[in-house]
Structures are given as C-alpha cells and as structure tokens.
Coordinates of C-alpha atoms in Angstrom, one line a residue:
M24 CA -11.4 -9.7 -18.2
S25 CA -14.3 -10.9 -16.3
G26 CA -15.2 -10.7 -12.5
G27 CA -15.9 -7.3 -12.8
A28 CA -15.1 -4.6 -10.0
P29 CA -17.3 -3.6 -7.5
K30 CA -20.3 -1.2 -8.3
G31 CA -18.8 2.3 -9.3
R32 CA -15.1 1.2 -9.6
S33 CA -14.8 0.2 -13.4
S34 CA -10.8 -0.9 -13.7
A35 CA -10.6 0.1 -17.6
A36 CA -12.3 3.7 -16.8
R37 CA -9.9 4.1 -14.0
G38 CA -6.9 3.1 -15.7
R39 CA -7.9 5.3 -18.5
R40 CA -8.3 8.2 -16.2
I41 CA -4.7 7.3 -14.8
A42 CA -3.3 8.0 -18.3
E43 CA -5.4 10.9 -18.9
K44 CA -4.7 12.8 -16.2
A45 CA -0.6 12.7 -15.6
R46 CA 0.3 15.8 -17.4
G47 CA -2.4 18.3 -16.8
P48 CA -1.7 20.8 -14.2
R49 CA -4.9 20.2 -12.6
R50 CA -4.3 16.3 -12.2
E51 CA -0.9 15.5 -12.5
S52 CA -0.1 12.3 -10.7
T53 CA 2.8 11.8 -8.5
R54 CA 1.9 7.7 -8.1
Q55 CA 1.1 6.8 -11.9
P56 CA 1.4 9.8 -14.0
V57 CA 1.5 8.9 -17.7
A58 CA 1.6 10.7 -20.9
D59 CA -0.9 13.6 -21.6
D60 CA -2.6 11.6 -24.3
P61 CA -2.9 8.0 -23.5
H62 CA -3.0 7.2 -27.5
A63 CA 0.4 8.4 -28.1
D64 CA 3.5 6.5 -28.4
I65 CA 5.7 7.3 -25.5
G66 CA 8.7 5.4 -27.2
V67 CA 10.4 2.2 -27.0
E68 CA 12.7 3.1 -24.4
A69 CA 9.9 3.9 -21.8
R70 CA 8.4 0.4 -22.4
L71 CA 12.0 -1.1 -22.0
V72 CA 12.1 0.8 -18.6
A73 CA 8.7 -0.5 -17.8
G74 CA 9.8 -4.2 -18.0
I75 CA 13.0 -3.6 -15.9
L76 CA 10.7 -2.0 -13.5
L77 CA 8.3 -4.8 -13.4
N78 CA 11.0 -7.3 -13.0
A79 CA 12.9 -5.5 -10.4
A80 CA 9.7 -5.5 -8.4
L81 CA 9.0 -9.2 -8.6
E82 CA 12.6 -9.9 -7.5
K83 CA 12.2 -8.0 -4.3
R84 CA 10.0 -5.5 -2.3
T85 CA 12.2 -2.4 -3.0
G86 CA 13.2 -3.2 -6.2
L87 CA 10.8 -0.9 -8.0
D88 CA 11.9 2.2 -6.3
E89 CA 15.6 1.4 -6.5
A90 CA 15.4 0.5 -10.5
L91 CA 13.5 4.1 -10.8
S92 CA 16.8 5.9 -9.1
Q93 CA 19.1 4.1 -11.3
S94 CA 19.8 4.0 -15.0
P95 CA 18.3 3.5 -17.3
A96 CA 15.2 4.6 -15.9
R97 CA 16.5 7.8 -14.1
D98 CA 18.0 8.8 -17.8
L99 CA 14.7 9.2 -18.9
P100 CA 12.5 12.5 -19.3
P101 CA 10.5 12.7 -16.3
Q102 CA 6.9 12.1 -18.2
D103 CA 8.5 9.1 -19.7
R104 CA 9.6 8.0 -16.5
A105 CA 6.3 8.5 -15.1
F106 CA 4.7 6.5 -17.8
A107 CA 7.2 3.6 -17.5
R108 CA 6.0 3.5 -13.9
A109 CA 2.5 3.6 -14.6
V110 CA 2.8 0.7 -16.7
A111 CA 5.1 -1.7 -14.6
M112 CA 2.3 -0.7 -11.6
A113 CA -0.5 -1.8 -13.9
A114 CA 1.5 -5.1 -14.8
L115 CA 1.9 -5.7 -11.2
R116 CA -1.6 -5.3 -10.4
R117 CA -3.1 -7.6 -13.0
L118 CA -0.1 -10.1 -13.5
G119 CA -2.1 -13.2 -12.7
E120 CA -4.6 -12.1 -15.3
I121 CA -2.3 -11.2 -18.1
D122 CA -0.2 -14.4 -17.6
Q123 CA -4.0 -16.4 -18.0
I124 CA -4.4 -14.5 -21.0
L125 CA -0.8 -15.9 -22.4
E126 CA -0.7 -19.1 -21.2
R127 CA -3.6 -19.5 -23.7
R128 CA -1.8 -18.5 -26.7
L129 CA 1.6 -19.8 -25.8
Q130 CA 2.3 -23.5 -26.5
K131 CA 5.4 -23.2 -24.0
A132 CA 6.7 -20.2 -21.9
P133 CA 9.2 -18.3 -24.0
P134 CA 12.3 -16.8 -22.4
L135 CA 11.5 -14.1 -19.4
A136 CA 12.7 -11.1 -21.8
V137 CA 10.1 -12.1 -24.0
M138 CA 7.3 -12.6 -21.3
T139 CA 8.3 -9.3 -20.2
I140 CA 7.4 -7.5 -23.5
L141 CA 4.4 -9.3 -23.6
R142 CA 3.5 -8.4 -20.1
V143 CA 4.0 -4.8 -20.5
A144 CA 2.2 -4.6 -24.0
L145 CA -0.7 -6.1 -22.4
A146 CA -0.7 -3.9 -19.4
Q147 CA -1.2 -1.1 -21.5
T148 CA -3.5 -2.4 -23.9
L149 CA -5.8 -4.0 -21.0
V150 CA -5.3 -1.7 -18.0
L151 CA -4.5 1.6 -19.4
E152 CA -6.5 1.1 -22.9
T153 CA -3.6 2.3 -25.0
P154 CA -4.5 1.4 -28.6
A155 CA -3.5 -1.9 -29.6
F156 CA -1.6 -0.7 -32.6
A157 CA 0.7 1.4 -30.4
A158 CA 1.5 -1.2 -27.9
V159 CA 2.0 -4.0 -30.7
S160 CA 4.5 -1.7 -32.7
T161 CA 6.6 -0.9 -29.7
A162 CA 6.7 -4.5 -28.3
V163 CA 7.8 -5.6 -31.9
K164 CA 10.4 -3.2 -31.9
L165 CA 11.7 -3.9 -28.3
A166 CA 12.2 -7.6 -29.5
E167 CA 13.8 -6.6 -32.7
R168 CA 16.5 -4.5 -30.9
D169 CA 18.1 -7.5 -28.8
A170 CA 19.4 -10.5 -30.3
K171 CA 18.1 -12.5 -27.5
T172 CA 14.5 -11.7 -28.4
R173 CA 14.7 -10.9 -31.9
P174 CA 13.9 -14.7 -32.9
Y175 CA 10.5 -14.1 -30.7
K176 CA 9.5 -10.9 -32.9
N177 CA 6.8 -12.8 -35.0
L178 CA 5.6 -14.5 -31.8
V179 CA 5.4 -11.2 -29.9
N180 CA 3.3 -9.8 -33.0
A181 CA 1.1 -12.9 -33.4
V182 CA 0.2 -12.9 -29.9
L183 CA -0.5 -9.4 -29.0
R184 CA -2.7 -9.2 -32.6
G185 CA -4.4 -12.3 -31.6
V186 CA -5.3 -10.7 -28.1
G187 CA -6.5 -7.5 -30.0
R188 CA -8.2 -9.3 -32.5
D189 CA -10.1 -12.2 -30.2
G190 CA -10.3 -10.1 -27.2
P191 CA -8.4 -11.3 -23.9
G192 CA -11.1 -14.1 -22.9
L193 CA -12.1 -15.1 -19.4
T194 CA -9.9 -14.1 -16.6
T195 CA -10.1 -14.1 -12.8
A196 CA -9.0 -11.6 -10.4
E197 CA -7.9 -14.4 -7.7
S198 CA -5.0 -14.9 -10.1
N199 CA -3.7 -11.7 -9.3
L200 CA -2.9 -13.4 -5.7
P201 CA -0.1 -15.8 -5.3
D202 CA -1.1 -19.5 -4.6
W203 CA -0.1 -19.4 -1.1
L204 CA -1.8 -16.3 0.0
A205 CA -4.8 -17.0 -1.8
Q206 CA -5.1 -20.5 0.1
R207 CA -4.3 -18.9 3.5
W208 CA -7.0 -16.0 3.1
K209 CA -9.6 -18.6 1.9
A210 CA -8.8 -20.3 5.1
T211 CA -8.9 -17.3 7.2
Y212 CA -11.8 -15.3 5.7
G213 CA -13.7 -17.5 3.7
E214 CA -14.4 -17.6 -0.4
A215 CA -16.4 -14.6 -0.5
A216 CA -13.9 -12.5 1.3
L217 CA -11.2 -13.8 -0.8
I218 CA -13.2 -12.8 -4.2
G219 CA -13.4 -9.0 -2.4
L220 CA -9.8 -9.3 -1.7
A221 CA -8.9 -10.3 -5.2
L222 CA -10.9 -7.8 -6.9
A223 CA -9.3 -5.2 -4.7
T224 CA -5.7 -6.2 -6.6
R225 CA -7.1 -4.4 -9.6
E226 CA -7.7 -0.6 -8.4
E227 CA -5.3 2.2 -7.9
P228 CA -6.4 3.7 -4.9
A229 CA -7.3 7.3 -4.1
T230 CA -5.5 9.7 -2.0
D231 CA -6.2 9.8 1.7
L232 CA -6.0 12.8 4.0
T233 CA -5.9 13.2 7.6
A234 CA -6.9 16.9 8.8
K235 CA -5.1 18.7 11.5
P236 CA -7.8 19.2 14.6
G237 CA -9.6 22.3 14.1
V238 CA -9.7 21.8 10.1
D239 CA -13.2 20.8 9.1
P240 CA -12.9 17.9 6.9
A241 CA -16.0 18.9 4.8
E242 CA -14.1 22.1 3.9
L243 CA -10.7 20.6 3.3
A244 CA -12.7 17.7 1.2
A245 CA -14.3 20.6 -0.9
S246 CA -10.7 22.3 -1.6
V247 CA -9.2 19.1 -2.8
E248 CA -12.5 17.9 -5.0
G249 CA -12.8 14.8 -2.6
E250 CA -15.2 13.6 0.2
A251 CA -15.1 13.3 4.0
L252 CA -15.2 9.4 4.9
P253 CA -16.5 8.4 8.5
G254 CA -13.8 9.2 11.2
G255 CA -12.8 12.4 9.4
T256 CA -10.5 10.8 6.5
V257 CA -10.8 12.9 3.5
R258 CA -10.5 11.0 0.2
T259 CA -9.6 12.6 -3.3
G260 CA -9.2 11.4 -6.6
K261 CA -7.0 14.3 -7.4
R262 CA -3.4 13.9 -8.7
G263 CA -0.3 15.6 -8.8
D264 CA 2.0 16.9 -6.5
V265 CA 0.3 17.2 -3.2
A266 CA 2.7 19.9 -1.9
S267 CA 0.7 22.3 -4.6
W268 CA -2.8 21.3 -2.7
P269 CA -4.7 23.8 -0.7
G270 CA -3.9 23.8 2.8
F271 CA -0.5 21.9 2.5
E272 CA 2.1 24.6 3.3
A273 CA -0.2 25.6 6.3
G274 CA 0.1 22.5 7.6
D275 CA -3.7 21.4 7.7
W276 CA -3.2 18.1 6.6
W277 CA -1.0 15.2 5.8
V278 CA -1.4 12.0 3.3
Q279 CA -2.5 8.9 5.4
D280 CA -4.6 5.8 4.1
A281 CA -7.9 5.9 6.0
A282 CA -7.2 2.4 7.7
A283 CA -3.6 3.7 8.6
A284 CA -5.5 6.5 10.6
V285 CA -7.5 4.1 12.7
P286 CA -4.9 2.9 15.4
A287 CA -4.3 6.2 16.8
R288 CA -7.7 7.2 16.7
L289 CA -8.1 3.9 18.9
L290 CA -5.6 4.8 21.2
A291 CA -7.7 8.1 22.0
V292 CA -4.8 10.1 23.5
K293 CA -5.8 13.4 25.3
A294 CA -4.2 16.9 25.6
G295 CA -1.6 16.5 28.4
E296 CA -1.0 13.0 28.3
T297 CA 2.2 11.2 27.5
A298 CA 2.3 8.9 24.4
L299 CA 5.1 6.6 22.9
D300 CA 5.1 5.6 19.2
L301 CA 7.3 2.9 19.3
C302 CA 8.1 2.2 15.4
A303 CA 7.1 5.7 14.5
A304 CA 8.7 6.5 11.1
P305 CA 7.4 7.6 8.6
G306 CA 5.3 9.4 11.0
G307 CA 1.4 9.6 10.1
K308 CA 0.1 8.0 13.5
T309 CA 2.8 10.3 15.2
L310 CA 1.5 13.4 14.0
Q311 CA -2.2 12.3 15.0
L312 CA -1.0 11.8 18.3
A313 CA 1.0 15.1 18.8
A314 CA -1.8 17.1 17.0
A315 CA -4.3 15.9 19.7
G316 CA -2.0 17.7 22.3
A317 CA -0.1 14.8 23.7
E318 CA 3.4 14.8 24.7
V319 CA 4.9 12.3 22.3
V320 CA 8.1 10.5 22.0
A321 CA 8.7 9.1 18.6
L322 CA 10.9 6.2 18.4
D323 CA 12.2 4.3 15.3
R324 CA 15.4 2.3 14.8
S325 CA 16.1 4.3 11.2
E326 CA 17.4 7.4 11.1
T327 CA 16.9 8.1 7.7
R328 CA 13.4 7.1 8.0
L329 CA 13.1 9.6 10.9
K330 CA 14.2 12.4 8.8
R331 CA 10.6 12.5 6.9
L332 CA 9.0 12.6 10.3
R333 CA 10.8 15.7 11.3
Q334 CA 10.1 17.1 8.1
N335 CA 6.5 16.7 8.5
F336 CA 6.3 17.8 12.1
E337 CA 8.1 21.0 10.8
R338 CA 5.6 21.7 8.1
M339 CA 2.9 20.8 10.8
K340 CA 4.2 23.1 13.4
L341 CA 3.9 20.4 16.2
K342 CA 6.6 19.3 18.6
V343 CA 7.8 15.7 19.2
E344 CA 10.8 14.1 20.7
V345 CA 12.6 11.8 18.2
V346 CA 14.7 9.0 19.4
A347 CA 16.6 7.1 16.8
V348 CA 17.2 3.4 18.5
P349 CA 16.0 0.1 18.4
A350 CA 12.8 -0.4 20.7
E351 CA 14.4 -3.3 22.2
D352 CA 17.7 -1.2 23.0
W353 CA 16.0 1.9 24.5
E354 CA 17.1 2.7 27.8
D355 CA 14.9 4.8 29.5
D356 CA 12.7 4.0 32.8
R357 CA 9.8 6.3 31.5
T358 CA 6.4 5.1 31.4
F359 CA 3.3 6.7 29.3
D360 CA -0.4 6.8 29.4
A361 CA -0.6 5.9 25.8
V362 CA 1.5 3.3 23.7
L363 CA 1.3 2.8 20.1
L364 CA 3.0 -0.4 18.4
D365 CA 2.5 -0.2 14.7
A366 CA 5.1 -3.4 14.6
P367 CA 6.9 -4.2 11.5
C368 CA 5.2 -7.1 9.2
T369 CA 4.6 -8.5 6.1
A370 CA 2.5 -5.4 5.1
T371 CA 0.2 -7.7 2.8
G372 CA -2.7 -5.4 3.6
T373 CA -1.1 -2.5 1.7
Y374 CA -1.1 -4.3 -1.7
R375 CA -3.6 -1.9 -3.0
R376 CA -0.9 0.9 -3.2
N377 CA 2.1 -1.6 -3.3
P378 CA 1.1 -4.5 -5.4
E379 CA 4.9 -5.8 -5.2
V380 CA 4.5 -6.9 -1.7
L381 CA 2.1 -9.8 -3.0
R382 CA 5.2 -10.9 -5.0
A383 CA 7.8 -10.0 -2.7
T384 CA 6.4 -11.9 0.5
R385 CA 7.4 -15.4 1.0
P386 CA 5.8 -17.8 3.9
A387 CA 8.8 -17.9 5.9
D388 CA 8.5 -14.4 6.3
V389 CA 5.5 -14.4 8.7
A390 CA 7.0 -16.5 10.9
K391 CA 10.3 -14.5 11.0
L392 CA 8.4 -11.2 11.7
A393 CA 5.8 -12.8 14.0
D394 CA 8.9 -13.3 16.2
V395 CA 10.0 -9.7 16.0
Q396 CA 6.4 -8.7 16.7
H397 CA 6.5 -11.1 19.9
R398 CA 9.5 -9.3 21.3
L399 CA 8.3 -5.7 20.5
L400 CA 5.0 -6.3 22.3
D401 CA 6.9 -7.1 25.5
V402 CA 8.6 -4.1 25.3
A403 CA 5.9 -2.3 24.9
A404 CA 4.1 -3.5 27.9
E405 CA 6.6 -2.3 30.0
K406 CA 6.0 1.2 28.8
V407 CA 2.3 1.4 29.5
K408 CA 1.5 3.1 32.8
P409 CA -1.0 1.4 35.4
G410 CA -4.4 2.3 33.9
G411 CA -2.8 3.3 30.5
R412 CA -3.2 2.0 27.0
L413 CA -1.6 -0.1 24.5
V414 CA -2.7 -0.3 20.7
Y415 CA -1.2 -3.0 18.9
C416 CA -1.5 -2.8 14.9
V417 CA 0.0 -4.2 11.8
C418 CA -0.9 -3.5 8.0
S419 CA -0.8 -7.0 7.7
L420 CA -3.5 -9.7 6.6
E421 CA -1.9 -12.6 8.1
R422 CA -3.5 -14.1 11.6
E423 CA -0.1 -14.7 13.0
E424 CA 1.0 -11.1 13.0
G425 CA -2.4 -10.0 14.4
E426 CA -5.2 -11.9 16.2
T427 CA -2.6 -14.8 17.5
Q428 CA 0.1 -12.1 18.6
V429 CA -2.7 -10.6 20.6
I430 CA -4.2 -13.9 22.0
A431 CA -0.6 -14.9 23.1
F432 CA 0.5 -11.4 24.8
L433 CA -2.8 -11.6 26.8
R434 CA -1.8 -14.8 28.4
R435 CA 1.7 -13.9 29.1
N436 CA 0.8 -10.5 30.5
P437 CA -2.4 -11.0 32.8
A438 CA -1.9 -7.2 34.0
F439 CA -3.8 -6.5 30.5
R440 CA -7.3 -6.9 29.1
T441 CA -9.0 -5.9 26.1
V442 CA -10.9 -2.5 25.4
A443 CA -13.6 -3.4 22.7
A444 CA -13.4 -0.9 19.9
V445 CA -16.6 0.8 18.5
P446 CA -15.8 1.2 14.8
A447 CA -18.0 4.3 14.2
E448 CA -15.8 6.0 16.6
V449 CA -12.6 5.5 14.8
G450 CA -13.6 5.7 11.3
A451 CA -13.6 1.7 10.7
P452 CA -15.8 -0.2 8.8
D453 CA -18.6 -1.8 11.0
E454 CA -17.7 -5.3 9.6
A455 CA -14.3 -4.9 11.0
L456 CA -15.0 -5.5 14.4
T457 CA -14.1 -9.1 15.7
P458 CA -15.9 -10.8 18.2
E459 CA -13.0 -10.1 20.6
G460 CA -13.6 -6.6 20.3
W461 CA -10.7 -6.1 18.1
L462 CA -10.5 -4.4 14.3
R463 CA -9.6 -6.7 11.4
I464 CA -9.8 -4.5 8.6
L465 CA -9.7 -5.7 5.1
P466 CA -8.8 -4.2 1.7
S467 CA -12.3 -5.6 0.3
Q468 CA -14.1 -3.4 3.0
W469 CA -15.9 0.0 1.7
A470 CA -15.7 -1.4 -1.6
E471 CA -18.3 1.4 -2.5
R472 CA -16.0 4.0 -0.9
G473 CA -12.7 2.6 -2.9
G474 CA -11.5 0.4 -0.4
L475 CA -8.9 0.7 2.0
D476 CA -5.5 -0.8 3.3
G477 CA -5.5 -3.9 5.4
F478 CA -4.9 -3.3 9.1
F479 CA -5.3 -5.4 12.2
A480 CA -5.7 -3.3 15.6
A481 CA -6.3 -4.1 19.1
K482 CA -6.8 -1.7 22.2
L483 CA -5.4 -3.4 25.4
E484 CA -5.6 -1.4 28.9
R485 CA -3.2 -2.1 31.9
I486 CA -5.0 -2.9 35.0
A487 CA -4.6 -0.2 37.5
D488 CA -2.7 -1.5 40.8

C-alpha cells in the first residue's frame, strides 16, 4: 500500500507487533491481542467470527462489542476470540484500501458474504502480515463451508493468490475515510490536514495514562516502558491486562487518551473549589478534577456507565458525589466554581481507537447531536458562579459540534467570555490553538509521537457581577 505512515510509524511493523505480542505475559494485549505466532493457523472458526465482527461494526457503532458478547464469538477460546477481534479491527482501519485492491480484481462485486471472506483475508496478510498461504487456505475453507459462498471458492482463491503474487498495488489512505467525511474535513481543515487525518486511520494507538497528583510521570513512564508526553500524560506501547501493571492497584494512574486529559487541565480547578462534571461517565475527567482537590459532583444520565466511574474512584481512593439523572432534569440550585461539559457527540475524533465510528456515523447525526449540545450548554451556563469557569468539549471533528456551538453560545450569553488556552500548559499540541483561543486537536497532530484523539475544547468565564 502506498501513502506511507508518518516517520517512525510503520503500519506493517505495527501490525506484526500486535500479532507477536498477544499471548506473552509481558506484552499481552487487551485491545487487539492475537496468536503467539502470527504465522500460525488459528482456524476457520476464528476467521468466520472476524467477519461477523466486521459486519456488525459496519452496521452500527456498538455492533462489534455486542457481537463479541454473543455466539459464536463468545464460544471461542479467549485467544481465538482475541485474534478474531484483531482481524476485524485491522479490516476496519484499512477497509477503503482493502476495497480498492479488490475492486481492481473483481469484474463485479460478489455477495457480501464473499466480500467479507476476502476482506478478512487481506486484513491478515496486508496489515497483520499473516503469511499468504495461511490466509488463502482458511479463506477457501470458509467459502466451501456455506452453500451461498461455495460457488465463489475458486474466485476467492484466484483473487487472494493474485494479490499475493502481484502485490496489492497502489492504494490511498484517504480511501479509508467515508466520502462525506473526507469532503467535510477537506473543506474545514484543508487538503494537507486531510492526508494526515487519513494516515491516522491506519494506526493502532498506544495506551495513554494520566498520573495521579504526586506521582512522577517520568517514574511512571519507566515502570510501564513508556514516555512522558507534554502535560504529564504517559504513553506506553505495553499491552496486556492494565490491572497487572505497576501502580494500578495503588491507584497511581488511570487510562485516558492524551487529548481527553486536556479539557480538565484547561478548567484548572484548585483544591477546595467546587466542580461539576455534567456528562461524567466513564469518569476520566472527573478523576482529574477530584485528584486536583476539588469537591466534585459527577452527573450522568446512565446509571450503568456511572458504575465504572464509582469503581475507578474506589481504586483511586477519591471521593465524589454521583448523581444519575439527565442534566436537563437535574433540580439542584447549587452553582459551581468550575463546570465541565464533555457533551454527547458523534465522536468522529476517536476513530484511531474506534474505527467503527467512521462507518456508523451519518450526516444527520451531526445536526441531531448539535441540538443536544446547544441545550446542554445552556444548562451548564446556569450552574457557573459569577467569576467561575466553564469548559465545553467534544471528541468530534465536526465544526457544528465545536466552534459553531461556542460562537452561538457566546451570542446567547453575553455574561460569558473566552479565556484563551495556552497549549503548553495543558498538554495540547501548539498547532491546536485557534485564533479565538480555543483548542482544536486533530488526530494527525503529534504524528511523531503516535498521534492522539481529536478534540475541541473552549474555556469560558462568567463575568463577575
């Protein structure tokens, strides 16, 4: 495949490492672990499940996780199930490129079941670097086992052997983005930025940790074989059950993408201040506020999602007042020194970790969620004390959910003004700063460090009476 990853980020090598690390006690992966030997034939059943997971993810955003919890995925041995997930995720990240390769070799599109077999096989050979003979063999076996795909087994064999013989040919990273999103992002950020955003689709992200105050990020980085990023986030390529990593049981850190840690830093709460996290679950930003010494109220409409927040606070030995109610229905007269609104959004900025969002998001979702964000911002404003601060953020790359929301909010609420962000103080890339003083973080930024999730964040202050 062409286009190349940024310097120091070879996708093929990364895919190979994913496969090689899966079983070993030192590098076992919780996200995409695979077989101990990437050259081993895991079996037809695991490939079948990989296809089921892939199609479930393409149907809806939560489809992959739901399919993992059901038969036949849940019936697989753990390492086979992990392998199936790894293949499905690889196919999702490179779906456009894989389809470009197939289009050149197919006179017309075969049934979806046949396309799935081909996609799964190419994800193995081109991303995870499974030897072609193993991928072709199991793909043909998959075609043979079903009456609907059996007539296409020779086609499957010919296409995959042809790719193995001739190579994949030219592909473009931009093809991994749905056309409507690519057009929007090109119009918003420019063609050069679009290429960077497209390249970021290829990469499996590292794991980022936020250290509890008092824990030295450099020492934490050394303990998890990682590095300290600007702002204090620790990034590690270490894989496996994070609960077994040094400092987990002691509550020294929690998992949180580097970009996701920025909004709470931007809010800059101090010990003894009151803080409200309006859409708190799963709680990473709430932890930051409480760890800084604030008296925190964590509000979320989902009791199920708040369960994880409570578990994290117990491990971190921190206290927080938890309220399970929609923000618009919360009847409480209190106001706060600091309010954080991480609003529900399309989450298009999280595609490095959740590539399914690129396929599951629809244009209509942007407008629908923008309306929700509009209402929540007005709710949040009522909870800010005079002289207090409000940080609005979304993990979306869509302007309607970020910049446009804040522009409209400031027009509606003249009692608020922007407080310009200083990227270096909050661990954001310098190029994320907008002319207005807000932060627009793109997944293509910090490419030399491995990128980060896409976020928009704006700090606003209520003018004192």
